[in-house]
RNA sequence: GCGCCUCUAGCUCAAUGGCAGAGCAACGGACUCUUAAUCCGCAGGUUCUGGGUUCGAAUCCCAGGGGGCGCACCA
């Protein structure tokens, strides 16, 4: 990889990028010729930039601490002043200025400095000092090249703005745009906090199949693939729900999965074909326990990742501080619509209400679906502050337990913030015959051409026949939660490598 | 899928029918306290691709490609 058979520069066909890369190869070769390994196998670091800043906060200008450190990171800026230079070294914790006086450095370090380019990984050794201007620095005596950046970095001031490139070459986005890095730090911290919370609540983290004979647990168009060994077609999971409940049947009373789900549907600012959901199931709980858990998880995520409870979302300022109101859907609809609706109302009446509020009903929609669409299209967009909406029609909740005194409504909640659904949960339906019957109805509808119907899953019904205890289940849309916490508008900004068309060849 | 917008140097952007330019990065030089360092010099182009209109196209038209936004479906 490092053999340096450098052609003369004028040999290189026009495009500038090739010339820039050739220039950097040449520098790498010069170091190698001087006996310096441009790709050392390891480096012993003794300090992090962020930790040094913390430890030496408030130090006066022009101080020598006597502390010797070895730092490693990427060079993000160099300011050369003849025999004195300054460089900025960025590591995982932050950045640190290197003060580089040729007179104080070894010959090898001077050679490395001489060939240094923005983007190079280096290791530096020296004394922690403050510069005359008071900036904490490392008065460098030794400097090692750890890996050469052959390609030039984006503009140091403007960074990388082209969205296409930011998504396709996320690594460049991350190293050039601190804001982008920050978004993902929030993501990682939030997910880690939710894991910790689940562990503290004695949930076990499990993994269920992504490749499934039949995608269930939600209503969505799946991706398909094929297993050669078994010669069968498989779907990619659209939700882990059915498998997780089977684990509760099996005696794992508290399970959760941070599940990548795949839905072969539209791509938009708020929809990605692959997205992450946290699903959790807790035996002996009901929908109220599900809301408690959801609220605790979201708060834990917000606290750990940002330390705040208020977030800007579009034009609104959202305060996540709980407890969040828990309101009945049918009551909220009554207030919004000026009349009470219910899945037992005559279908024509519900159709009329829909049309009066700009909702265009489809012929396949039953009364429950009509009520749900009133929620989704009329009520939900206006729900800005966090609110648990409780009680959804059974017709659109095929896996939820029906309400004790109303067989057409289910003990189900949705968490709504800034007009979007963030979480969903319910008391799980655990009566096998009722589940089988619901599947029968929906799979008949599916066979009749209704794409929005849950397929029957006999293995799941059979598992219910072994006994699913009363169980609370929740699902939280992680990507959307991160969008809220990181205050970004596009789901692609919170997914490291979002799905894109392949780059055109050549 | 439909509509609108967008694509120019490695990066960020100008040039709106008349010589394709600037800043940063690079390259050569000066510089021992800078921090978007400064100064002098030099170089860098398939203007996304293909076709068309025109004396002349980055610019106007057509087709294609990538991306973004909006709508629809969905979470």
Tab-separated table of N, CA and C in Angstrom, chain A residues 248 251-254 281-287 289 430 468-472:
chain	number	residue	atom	x	y	z
A	248	UNK	N	-42.365	-13.553	26.433
A	248	UNK	CA	-43.064	-13.399	27.720
A	248	UNK	C	-43.815	-14.694	28.029
A	251	UNK	N	-41.636	-17.067	29.648
A	251	UNK	CA	-41.214	-16.851	31.024
A	251	UNK	C	-40.234	-15.713	31.213
A	252	UNK	N	-39.765	-15.088	30.131
A	252	UNK	CA	-38.990	-13.853	30.298
A	252	UNK	C	-40.002	-12.736	30.516
A	253	UNK	N	-40.200	-12.375	31.774
A	253	UNK	CA	-41.347	-11.536	32.101
A	253	UNK	C	-41.163	-10.080	31.724
A	254	UNK	N	-39.907	-9.667	31.596
A	254	UNK	CA	-39.666	-8.285	31.158
A	254	UNK	C	-38.610	-8.317	30.054
A	281	UNK	N	-41.902	-5.227	26.766
A	281	UNK	CA	-43.080	-5.944	27.262
A	281	UNK	C	-42.845	-6.303	28.716
A	282	UNK	N	-43.867	-6.010	29.520
A	282	UNK	CA	-43.726	-6.156	30.964
A	282	UNK	C	-44.936	-6.942	31.453
A	283	UNK	N	-44.646	-8.142	31.936
A	283	UNK	CA	-45.729	-8.997	32.420
A	283	UNK	C	-46.394	-8.371	33.635
A	284	UNK	N	-47.655	-8.651	33.800
A	284	UNK	CA	-48.472	-8.222	34.936
A	284	UNK	C	-48.760	-6.718	34.922
A	285	UNK	N	-48.466	-6.046	33.797
A	285	UNK	CA	-48.759	-4.627	33.706
A	285	UNK	C	-49.863	-4.373	32.698
A	286	UNK	N	-50.366	-3.142	32.734
A	286	UNK	CA	-51.378	-2.777	31.751
A	286	UNK	C	-50.977	-1.468	31.072
A	287	UNK	N	-51.914	-0.879	30.360
A	287	UNK	CA	-51.602	0.295	29.555
A	287	UNK	C	-51.066	1.442	30.403
A	289	UNK	N	-49.164	1.162	33.100
A	289	UNK	CA	-47.750	0.886	33.339
A	289	UNK	C	-46.930	1.203	32.094
A	430	UNK	N	-54.409	-11.093	25.257
A	430	UNK	CA	-53.821	-12.396	25.604
A	430	UNK	C	-54.867	-13.512	25.593
A	468	UNK	N	-50.325	-16.183	27.795
A	468	UNK	CA	-49.573	-14.934	27.949
A	468	UNK	C	-50.152	-14.237	29.166
A	469	UNK	N	-49.317	-13.943	30.178
A	469	UNK	CA	-49.859	-13.249	31.353
A	469	UNK	C	-50.363	-11.870	30.941
A	470	UNK	N	-51.120	-11.217	31.806
A	470	UNK	CA	-51.445	-9.822	31.499
A	470	UNK	C	-50.153	-9.068	31.264
A	471	UNK	N	-50.090	-8.319	30.195
A	471	UNK	CA	-48.816	-7.726	29.787
A	471	UNK	C	-49.033	-6.325	29.228
A	472	UNK	N	-48.118	-5.419	29.605
A	472	UNK	CA	-48.090	-4.087	28.996
A	472	UNK	C	-47.014	-4.080	27.934
